PDB file of C-alpha atoms in Angstrom:
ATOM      1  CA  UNK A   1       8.265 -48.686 -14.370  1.00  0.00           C
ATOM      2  CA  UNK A   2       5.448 -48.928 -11.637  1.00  0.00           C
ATOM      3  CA  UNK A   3       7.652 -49.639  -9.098  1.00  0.00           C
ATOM      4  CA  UNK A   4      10.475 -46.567 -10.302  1.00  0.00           C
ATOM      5  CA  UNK A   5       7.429 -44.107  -9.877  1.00  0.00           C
ATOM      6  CA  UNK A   6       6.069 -45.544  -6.463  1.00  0.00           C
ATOM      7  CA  UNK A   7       9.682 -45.304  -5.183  1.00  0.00           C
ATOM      8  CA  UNK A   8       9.753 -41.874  -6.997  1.00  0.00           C
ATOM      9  CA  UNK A   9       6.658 -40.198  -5.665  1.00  0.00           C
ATOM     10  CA  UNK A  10       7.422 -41.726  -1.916  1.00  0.00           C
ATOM     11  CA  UNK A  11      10.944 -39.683  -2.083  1.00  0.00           C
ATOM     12  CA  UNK A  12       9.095 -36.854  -3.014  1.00  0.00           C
ATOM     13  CA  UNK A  13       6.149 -36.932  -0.570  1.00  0.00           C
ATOM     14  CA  UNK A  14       8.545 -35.444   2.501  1.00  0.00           C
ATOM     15  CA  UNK A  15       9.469 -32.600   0.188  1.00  0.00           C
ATOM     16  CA  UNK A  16       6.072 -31.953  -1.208  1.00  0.00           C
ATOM     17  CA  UNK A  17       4.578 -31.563   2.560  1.00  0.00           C
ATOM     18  CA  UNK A  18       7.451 -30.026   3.763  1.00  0.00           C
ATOM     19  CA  UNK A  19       6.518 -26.759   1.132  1.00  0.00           C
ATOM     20  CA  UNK A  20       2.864 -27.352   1.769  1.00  0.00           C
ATOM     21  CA  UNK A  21       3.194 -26.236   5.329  1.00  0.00           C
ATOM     22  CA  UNK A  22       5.597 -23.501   4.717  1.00  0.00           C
ATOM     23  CA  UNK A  23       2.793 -21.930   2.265  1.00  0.00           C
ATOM     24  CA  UNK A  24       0.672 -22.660   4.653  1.00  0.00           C
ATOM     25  CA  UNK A  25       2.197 -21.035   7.494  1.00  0.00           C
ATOM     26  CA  UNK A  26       3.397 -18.263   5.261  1.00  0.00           C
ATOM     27  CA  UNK A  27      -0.461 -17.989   3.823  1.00  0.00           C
ATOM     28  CA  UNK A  28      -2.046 -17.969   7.336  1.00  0.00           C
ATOM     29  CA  UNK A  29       0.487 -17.063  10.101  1.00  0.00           C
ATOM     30  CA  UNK A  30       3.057 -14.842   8.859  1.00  0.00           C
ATOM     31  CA  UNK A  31       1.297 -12.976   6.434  1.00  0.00           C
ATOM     32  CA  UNK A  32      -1.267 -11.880   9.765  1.00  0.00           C
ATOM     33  CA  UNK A  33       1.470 -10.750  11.526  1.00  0.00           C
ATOM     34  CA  UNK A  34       0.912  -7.563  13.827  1.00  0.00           C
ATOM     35  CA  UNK A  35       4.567  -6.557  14.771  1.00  0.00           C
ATOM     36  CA  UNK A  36       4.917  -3.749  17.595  1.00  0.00           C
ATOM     37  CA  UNK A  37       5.659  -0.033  16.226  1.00  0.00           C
ATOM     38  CA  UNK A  38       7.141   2.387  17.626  1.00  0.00           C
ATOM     39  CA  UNK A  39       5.959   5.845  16.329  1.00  0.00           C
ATOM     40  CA  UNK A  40       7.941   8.925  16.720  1.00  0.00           C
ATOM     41  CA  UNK A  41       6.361  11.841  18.907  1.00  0.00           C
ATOM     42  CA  UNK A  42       7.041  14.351  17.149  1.00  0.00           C
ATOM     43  CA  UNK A  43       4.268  16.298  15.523  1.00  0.00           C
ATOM     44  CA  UNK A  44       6.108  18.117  12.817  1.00  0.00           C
ATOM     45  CA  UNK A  45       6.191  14.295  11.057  1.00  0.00           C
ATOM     46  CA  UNK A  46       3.763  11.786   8.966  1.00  0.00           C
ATOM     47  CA  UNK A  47       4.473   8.445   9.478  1.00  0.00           C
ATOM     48  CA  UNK A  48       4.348   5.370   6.418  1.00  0.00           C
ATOM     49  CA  UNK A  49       0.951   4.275   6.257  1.00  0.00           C
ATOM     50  CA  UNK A  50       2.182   1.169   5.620  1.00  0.00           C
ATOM     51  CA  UNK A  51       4.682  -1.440   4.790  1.00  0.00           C
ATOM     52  CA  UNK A  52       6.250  -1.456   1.273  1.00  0.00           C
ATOM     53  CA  UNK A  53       8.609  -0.230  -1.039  1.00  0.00           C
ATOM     54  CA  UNK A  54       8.015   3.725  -2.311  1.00  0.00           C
ATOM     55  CA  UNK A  55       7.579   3.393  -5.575  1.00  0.00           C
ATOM     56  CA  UNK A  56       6.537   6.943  -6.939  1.00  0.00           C
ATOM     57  CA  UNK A  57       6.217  10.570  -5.657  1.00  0.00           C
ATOM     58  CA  UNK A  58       4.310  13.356  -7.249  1.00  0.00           C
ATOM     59  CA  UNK A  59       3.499  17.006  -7.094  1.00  0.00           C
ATOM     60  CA  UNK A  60      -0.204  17.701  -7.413  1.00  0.00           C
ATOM     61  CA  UNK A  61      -1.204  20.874  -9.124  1.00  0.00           C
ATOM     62  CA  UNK A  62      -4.602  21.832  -9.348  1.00  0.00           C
ATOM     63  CA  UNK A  63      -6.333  18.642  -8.036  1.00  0.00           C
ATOM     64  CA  UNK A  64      -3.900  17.059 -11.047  1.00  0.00           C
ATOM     65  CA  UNK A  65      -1.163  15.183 -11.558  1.00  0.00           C
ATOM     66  CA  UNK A  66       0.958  15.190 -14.049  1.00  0.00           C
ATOM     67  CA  UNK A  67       1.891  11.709 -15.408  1.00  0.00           C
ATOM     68  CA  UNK A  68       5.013  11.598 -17.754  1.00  0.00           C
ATOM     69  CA  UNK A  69       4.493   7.973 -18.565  1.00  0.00           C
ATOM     70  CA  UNK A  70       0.960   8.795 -20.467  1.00  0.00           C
ATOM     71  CA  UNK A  71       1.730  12.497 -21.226  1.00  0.00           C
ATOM     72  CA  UNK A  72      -1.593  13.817 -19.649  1.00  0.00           C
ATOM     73  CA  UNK A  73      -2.941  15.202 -16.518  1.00  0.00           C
ATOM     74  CA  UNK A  74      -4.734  12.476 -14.488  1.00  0.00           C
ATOM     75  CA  UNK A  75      -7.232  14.216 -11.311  1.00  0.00           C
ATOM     76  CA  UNK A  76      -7.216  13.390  -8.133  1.00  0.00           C
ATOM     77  CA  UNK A  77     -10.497  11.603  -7.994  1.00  0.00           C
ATOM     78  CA  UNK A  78      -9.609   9.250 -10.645  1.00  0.00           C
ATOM     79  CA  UNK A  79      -7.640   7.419  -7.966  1.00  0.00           C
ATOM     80  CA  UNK A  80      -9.407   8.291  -5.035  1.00  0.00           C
ATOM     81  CA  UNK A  81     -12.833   7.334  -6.905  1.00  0.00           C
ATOM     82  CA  UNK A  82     -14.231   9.642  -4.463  1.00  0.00           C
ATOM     83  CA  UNK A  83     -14.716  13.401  -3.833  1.00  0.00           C
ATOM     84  CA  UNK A  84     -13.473  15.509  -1.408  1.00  0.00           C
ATOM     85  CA  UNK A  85     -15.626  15.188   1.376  1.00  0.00           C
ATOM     86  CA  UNK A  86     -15.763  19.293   2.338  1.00  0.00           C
ATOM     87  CA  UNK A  87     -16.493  19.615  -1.482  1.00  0.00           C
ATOM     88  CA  UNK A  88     -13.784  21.062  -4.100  1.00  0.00           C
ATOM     89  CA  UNK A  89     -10.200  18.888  -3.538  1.00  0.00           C
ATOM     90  CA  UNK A  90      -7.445  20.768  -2.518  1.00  0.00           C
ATOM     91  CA  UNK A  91      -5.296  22.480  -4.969  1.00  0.00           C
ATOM     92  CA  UNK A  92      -1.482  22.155  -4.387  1.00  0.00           C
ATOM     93  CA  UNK A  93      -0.083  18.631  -2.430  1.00  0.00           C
ATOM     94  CA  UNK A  94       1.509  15.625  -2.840  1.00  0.00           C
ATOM     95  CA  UNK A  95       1.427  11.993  -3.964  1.00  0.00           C
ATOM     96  CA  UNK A  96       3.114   9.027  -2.364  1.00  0.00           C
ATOM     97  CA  UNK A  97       2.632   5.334  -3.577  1.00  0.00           C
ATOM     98  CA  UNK A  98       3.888   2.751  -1.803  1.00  0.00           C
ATOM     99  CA  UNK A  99       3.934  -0.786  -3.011  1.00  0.00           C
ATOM    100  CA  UNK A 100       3.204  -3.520  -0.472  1.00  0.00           C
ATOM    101  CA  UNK A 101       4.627  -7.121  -1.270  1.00  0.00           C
ATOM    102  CA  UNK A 102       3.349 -10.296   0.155  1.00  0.00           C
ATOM    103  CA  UNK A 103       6.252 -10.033   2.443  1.00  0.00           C
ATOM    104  CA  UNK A 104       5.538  -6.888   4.154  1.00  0.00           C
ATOM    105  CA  UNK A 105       3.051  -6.197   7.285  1.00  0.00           C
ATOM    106  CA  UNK A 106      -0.315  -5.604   5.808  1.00  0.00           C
ATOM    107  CA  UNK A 107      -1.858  -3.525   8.638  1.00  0.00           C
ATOM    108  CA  UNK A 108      -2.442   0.190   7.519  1.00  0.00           C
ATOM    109  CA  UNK A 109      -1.882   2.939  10.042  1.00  0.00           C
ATOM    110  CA  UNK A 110      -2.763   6.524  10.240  1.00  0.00           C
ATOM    111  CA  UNK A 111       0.117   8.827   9.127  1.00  0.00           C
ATOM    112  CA  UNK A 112      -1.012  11.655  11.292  1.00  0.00           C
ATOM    113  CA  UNK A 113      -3.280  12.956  14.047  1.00  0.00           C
ATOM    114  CA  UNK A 114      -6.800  14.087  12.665  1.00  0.00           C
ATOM    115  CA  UNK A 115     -10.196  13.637  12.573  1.00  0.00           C
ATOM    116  CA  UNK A 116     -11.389  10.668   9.541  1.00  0.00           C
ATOM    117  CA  UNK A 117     -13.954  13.217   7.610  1.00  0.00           C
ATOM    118  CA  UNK A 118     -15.159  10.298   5.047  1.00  0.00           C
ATOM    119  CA  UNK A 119     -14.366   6.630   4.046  1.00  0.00           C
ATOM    120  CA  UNK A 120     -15.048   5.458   0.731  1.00  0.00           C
ATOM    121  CA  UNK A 121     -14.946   1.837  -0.700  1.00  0.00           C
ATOM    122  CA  UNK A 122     -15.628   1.306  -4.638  1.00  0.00           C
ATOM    123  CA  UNK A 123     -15.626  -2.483  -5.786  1.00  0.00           C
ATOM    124  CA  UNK A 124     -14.575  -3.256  -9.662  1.00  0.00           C
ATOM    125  CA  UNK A 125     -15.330  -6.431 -11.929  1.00  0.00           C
ATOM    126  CA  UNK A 126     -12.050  -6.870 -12.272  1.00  0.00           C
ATOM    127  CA  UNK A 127      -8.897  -6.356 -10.238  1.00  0.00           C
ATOM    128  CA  UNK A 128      -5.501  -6.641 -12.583  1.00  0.00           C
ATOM    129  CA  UNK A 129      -2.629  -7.038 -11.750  1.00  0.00           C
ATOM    130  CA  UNK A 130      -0.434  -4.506 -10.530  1.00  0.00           C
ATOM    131  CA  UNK A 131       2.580  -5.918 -11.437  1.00  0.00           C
ATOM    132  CA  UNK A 132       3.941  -8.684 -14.337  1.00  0.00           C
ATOM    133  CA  UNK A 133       6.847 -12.027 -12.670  1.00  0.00           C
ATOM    134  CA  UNK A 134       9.720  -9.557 -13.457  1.00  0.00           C
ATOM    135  CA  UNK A 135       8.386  -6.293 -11.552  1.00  0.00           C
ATOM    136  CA  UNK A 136       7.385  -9.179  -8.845  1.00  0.00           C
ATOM    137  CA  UNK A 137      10.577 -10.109  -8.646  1.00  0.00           C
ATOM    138  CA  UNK A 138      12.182  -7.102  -8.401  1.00  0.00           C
ATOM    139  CA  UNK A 139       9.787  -4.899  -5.851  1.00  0.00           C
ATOM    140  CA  UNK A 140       9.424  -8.318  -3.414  1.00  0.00           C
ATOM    141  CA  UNK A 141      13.055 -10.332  -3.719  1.00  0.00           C
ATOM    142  CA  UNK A 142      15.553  -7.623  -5.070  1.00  0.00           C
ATOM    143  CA  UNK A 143      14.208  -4.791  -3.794  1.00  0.00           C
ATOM    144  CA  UNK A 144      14.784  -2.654  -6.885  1.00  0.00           C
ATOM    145  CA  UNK A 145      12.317   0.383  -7.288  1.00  0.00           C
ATOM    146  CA  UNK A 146       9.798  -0.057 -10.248  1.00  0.00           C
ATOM    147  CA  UNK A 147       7.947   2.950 -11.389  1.00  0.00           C
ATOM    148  CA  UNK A 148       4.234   1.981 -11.405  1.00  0.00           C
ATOM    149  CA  UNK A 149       2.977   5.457 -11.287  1.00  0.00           C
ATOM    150  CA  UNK A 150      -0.242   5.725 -13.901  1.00  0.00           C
ATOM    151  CA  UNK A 151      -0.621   2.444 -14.578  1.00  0.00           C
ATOM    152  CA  UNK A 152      -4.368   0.638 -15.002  1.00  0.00           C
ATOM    153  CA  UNK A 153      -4.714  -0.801 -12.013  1.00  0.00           C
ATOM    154  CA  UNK A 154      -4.061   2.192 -10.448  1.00  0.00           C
ATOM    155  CA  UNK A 155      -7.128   4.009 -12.035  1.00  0.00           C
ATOM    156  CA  UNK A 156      -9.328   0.869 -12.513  1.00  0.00           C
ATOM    157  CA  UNK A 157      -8.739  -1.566  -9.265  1.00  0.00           C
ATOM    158  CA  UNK A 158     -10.940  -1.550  -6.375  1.00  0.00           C
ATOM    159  CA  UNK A 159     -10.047   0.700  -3.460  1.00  0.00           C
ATOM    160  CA  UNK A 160     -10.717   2.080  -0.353  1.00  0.00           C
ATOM    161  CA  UNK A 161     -10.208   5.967   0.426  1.00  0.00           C
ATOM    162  CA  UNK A 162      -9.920   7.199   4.077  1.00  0.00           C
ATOM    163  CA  UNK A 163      -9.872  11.284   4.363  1.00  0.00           C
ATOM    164  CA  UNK A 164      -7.878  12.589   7.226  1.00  0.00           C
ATOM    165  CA  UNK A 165      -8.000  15.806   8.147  1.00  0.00           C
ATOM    166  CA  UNK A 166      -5.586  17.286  11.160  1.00  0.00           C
ATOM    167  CA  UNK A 167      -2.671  19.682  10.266  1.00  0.00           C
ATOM    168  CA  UNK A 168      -2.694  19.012   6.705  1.00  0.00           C
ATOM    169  CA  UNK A 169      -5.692  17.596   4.891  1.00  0.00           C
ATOM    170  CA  UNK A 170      -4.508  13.093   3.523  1.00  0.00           C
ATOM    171  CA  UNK A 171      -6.008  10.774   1.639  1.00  0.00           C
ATOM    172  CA  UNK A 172      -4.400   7.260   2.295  1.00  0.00           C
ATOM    173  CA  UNK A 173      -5.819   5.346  -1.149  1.00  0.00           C
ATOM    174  CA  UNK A 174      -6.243   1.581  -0.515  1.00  0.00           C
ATOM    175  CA  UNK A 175      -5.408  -0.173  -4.132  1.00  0.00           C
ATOM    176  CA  UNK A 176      -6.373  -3.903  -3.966  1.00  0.00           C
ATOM    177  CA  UNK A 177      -4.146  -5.903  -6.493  1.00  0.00           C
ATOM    178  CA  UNK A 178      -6.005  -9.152  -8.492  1.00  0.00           C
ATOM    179  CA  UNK A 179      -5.945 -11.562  -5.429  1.00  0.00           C
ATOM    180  CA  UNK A 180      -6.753  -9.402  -2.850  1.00  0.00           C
ATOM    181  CA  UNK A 181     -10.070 -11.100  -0.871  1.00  0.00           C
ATOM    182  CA  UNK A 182     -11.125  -8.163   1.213  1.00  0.00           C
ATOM    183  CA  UNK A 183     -10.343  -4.663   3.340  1.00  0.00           C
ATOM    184  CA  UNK A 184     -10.556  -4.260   6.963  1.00  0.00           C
ATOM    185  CA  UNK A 185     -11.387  -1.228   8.448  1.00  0.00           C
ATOM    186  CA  UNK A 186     -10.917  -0.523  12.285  1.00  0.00           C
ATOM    187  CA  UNK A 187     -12.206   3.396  12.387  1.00  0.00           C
ATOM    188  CA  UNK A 188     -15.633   4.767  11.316  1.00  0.00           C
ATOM    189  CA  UNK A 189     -16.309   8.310  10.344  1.00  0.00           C
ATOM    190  CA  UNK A 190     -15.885  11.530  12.907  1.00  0.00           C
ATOM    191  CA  UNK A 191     -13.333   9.043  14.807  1.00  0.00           C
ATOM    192  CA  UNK A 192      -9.785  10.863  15.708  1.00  0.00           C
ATOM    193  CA  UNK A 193      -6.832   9.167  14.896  1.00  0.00           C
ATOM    194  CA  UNK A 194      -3.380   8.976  16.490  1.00  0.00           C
ATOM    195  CA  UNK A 195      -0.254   8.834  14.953  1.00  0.00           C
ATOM    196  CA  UNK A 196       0.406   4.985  14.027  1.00  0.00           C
ATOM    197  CA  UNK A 197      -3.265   4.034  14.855  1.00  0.00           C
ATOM    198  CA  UNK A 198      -3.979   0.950  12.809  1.00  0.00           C
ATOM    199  CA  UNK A 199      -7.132   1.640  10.502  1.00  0.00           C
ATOM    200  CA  UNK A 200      -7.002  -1.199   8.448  1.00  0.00           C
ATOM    201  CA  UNK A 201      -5.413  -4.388   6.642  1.00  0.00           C
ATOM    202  CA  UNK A 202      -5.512  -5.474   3.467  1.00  0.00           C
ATOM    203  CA  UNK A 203      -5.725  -8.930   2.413  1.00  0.00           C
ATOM    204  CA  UNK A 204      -2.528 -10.204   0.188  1.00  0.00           C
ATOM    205  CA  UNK A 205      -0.338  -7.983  -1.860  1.00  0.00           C
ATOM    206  CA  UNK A 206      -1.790  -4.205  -2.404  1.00  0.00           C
ATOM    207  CA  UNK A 207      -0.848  -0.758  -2.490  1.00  0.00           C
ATOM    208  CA  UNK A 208      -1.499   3.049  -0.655  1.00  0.00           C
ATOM    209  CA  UNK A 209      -1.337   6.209  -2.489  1.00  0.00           C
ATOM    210  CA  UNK A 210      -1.457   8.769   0.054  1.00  0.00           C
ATOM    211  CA  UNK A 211      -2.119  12.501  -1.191  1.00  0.00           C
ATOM    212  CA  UNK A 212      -0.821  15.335   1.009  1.00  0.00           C
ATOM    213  CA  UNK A 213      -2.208  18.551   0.978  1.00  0.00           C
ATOM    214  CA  UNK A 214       0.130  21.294   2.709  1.00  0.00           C
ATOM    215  CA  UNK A 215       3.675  21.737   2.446  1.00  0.00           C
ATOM    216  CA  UNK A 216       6.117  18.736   3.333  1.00  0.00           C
ATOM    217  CA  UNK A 217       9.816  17.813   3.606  1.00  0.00           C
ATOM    218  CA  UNK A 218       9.854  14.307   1.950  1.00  0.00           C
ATOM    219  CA  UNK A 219      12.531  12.335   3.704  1.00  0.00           C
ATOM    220  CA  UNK A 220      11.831   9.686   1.986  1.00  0.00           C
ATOM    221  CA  UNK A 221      12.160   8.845  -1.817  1.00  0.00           C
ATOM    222  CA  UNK A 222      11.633   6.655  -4.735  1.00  0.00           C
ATOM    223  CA  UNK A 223      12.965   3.353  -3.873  1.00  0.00           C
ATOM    224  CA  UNK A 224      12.658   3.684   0.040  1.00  0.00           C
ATOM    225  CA  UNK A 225      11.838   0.531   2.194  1.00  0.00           C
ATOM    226  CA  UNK A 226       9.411   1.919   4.653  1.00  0.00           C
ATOM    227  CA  UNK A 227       7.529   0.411   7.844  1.00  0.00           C
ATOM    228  CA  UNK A 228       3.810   1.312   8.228  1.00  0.00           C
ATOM    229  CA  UNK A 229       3.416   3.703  12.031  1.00  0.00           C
ATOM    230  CA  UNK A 230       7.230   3.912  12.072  1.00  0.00           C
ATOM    231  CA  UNK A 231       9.095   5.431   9.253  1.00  0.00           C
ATOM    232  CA  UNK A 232       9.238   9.212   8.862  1.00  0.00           C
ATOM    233  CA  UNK A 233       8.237  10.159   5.385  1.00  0.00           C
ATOM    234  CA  UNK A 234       7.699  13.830   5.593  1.00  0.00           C
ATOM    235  CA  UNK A 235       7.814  16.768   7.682  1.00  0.00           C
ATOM    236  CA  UNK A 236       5.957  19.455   7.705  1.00  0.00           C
ATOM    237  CA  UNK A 237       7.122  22.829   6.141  1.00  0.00           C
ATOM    238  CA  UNK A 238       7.067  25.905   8.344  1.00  0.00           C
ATOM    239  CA  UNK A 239       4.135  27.227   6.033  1.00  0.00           C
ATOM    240  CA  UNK A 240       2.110  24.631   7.364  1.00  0.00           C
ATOM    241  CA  UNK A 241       3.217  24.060  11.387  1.00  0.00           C
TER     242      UNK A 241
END
């Protein structure tokens, strides 16, 4: 019997180290990668602010947003965990998430030209999880949209909120999912931004809300594979050129 599991367990040795340096270069090569973007020069578009699969889009009415999953209005600044830095948040806008998988670029970019006007981070005791094995399996290998809009994690996770304001006023919303280790960030306050500028990364798998307030074009929608600096996902209305 000793000798069967020997003979067993040397067999298995190649295999076990031959997975133990994929995860390994998956855990601390790939996942850094920093691929080259090109972003598109025109100034009538906001770019992805990331990587990831768009997995909700909302109107915003009132600095609220109405969430059919819990049947209640949920404010702005219960995801941004932060107010508007010139004071009251804009009234009428948009909301974009975008889920990030472990298999997407995890550098964050700016969508837009303008000046950051505040950055916000708020820790919690607890991250959970933003998604259960069969939403992981379908956002990350199938690539089937999962609506994640209003859930927990969502209002509850810890976060990072950069304000951007240029032709439209943004808020690109940082979600950090249970084994996130920590945000980057690459810009300070006052700084401007270009189009595509990377502002931050974000450790493991995560998500970005970004609210828009002005009038866009989405040309993107629910379901979307999008590329952070890269991917047009709105254009702005004539109202607000």
């Amino acid at each position: 019997m000793l000798k069967f599991l020997l003979t067993f367990l040397r067999r298995l040795l190649p295999f076990a180290l031959i997975w133990g340096a994929v995860l390994l270069f998956l855990q601390r090569v790939w996942f850094y990668r920093d691929p080259v973007r090109i972003t598109p020069t025109d100034e009538d578009l906001l770019t992805s602010p990331c990587d990831g699969q768009v997995v909700y889009v909302r109107r915003v009415e009132n600095g609220e947003i109405v969430s059919e999953k819990l049947g209640q209005k949920i404010r702005v600044s219960e995801i941004t965990h932060a107010e508007w830095p010139e004071g009251e948040t804009p009234g009428a806008g948009w909301l974009i998430g975008i889920y990030m998988s472990p298999l997407d670029v995890h550098f964050n970019y700016a969508p837009m030209q303008g000046r950051i006007t505040g950055i916000v981070h708020n820790g919690a005791k607890l991250n959970l999880p933003m998604v259960d094995l069969w939403e992981y399996i379908q956002l990350t290998y199938l690539r089937r949209a999962v609506d994640l809009f209003a859930k927990r994690y969502a209002l509850e996770n810890e976060r990072q909120t950069i304000f951007i304001e240029g032709r439209v006023k943004v808020a690109m919303v940082e979600i950090a999912d249970k084994f996130v280790n920590k945000i980057s960030t690459y810009v300070k306050v006052g700084e401007t931004t270009r189009p595509g500028q990377k502002i931050s990364f974000i450790e493991r798998g995560s998500q970005v809300d970004l609210f828009i307030f002005g009038e866009v074009d989405f040309l993107v929608g629910v379901g979307d594979q999008v590329y952070g600096a890269q991917t047009p996902i709105a254009r702005l209305s004539k109202s607000s050129r």
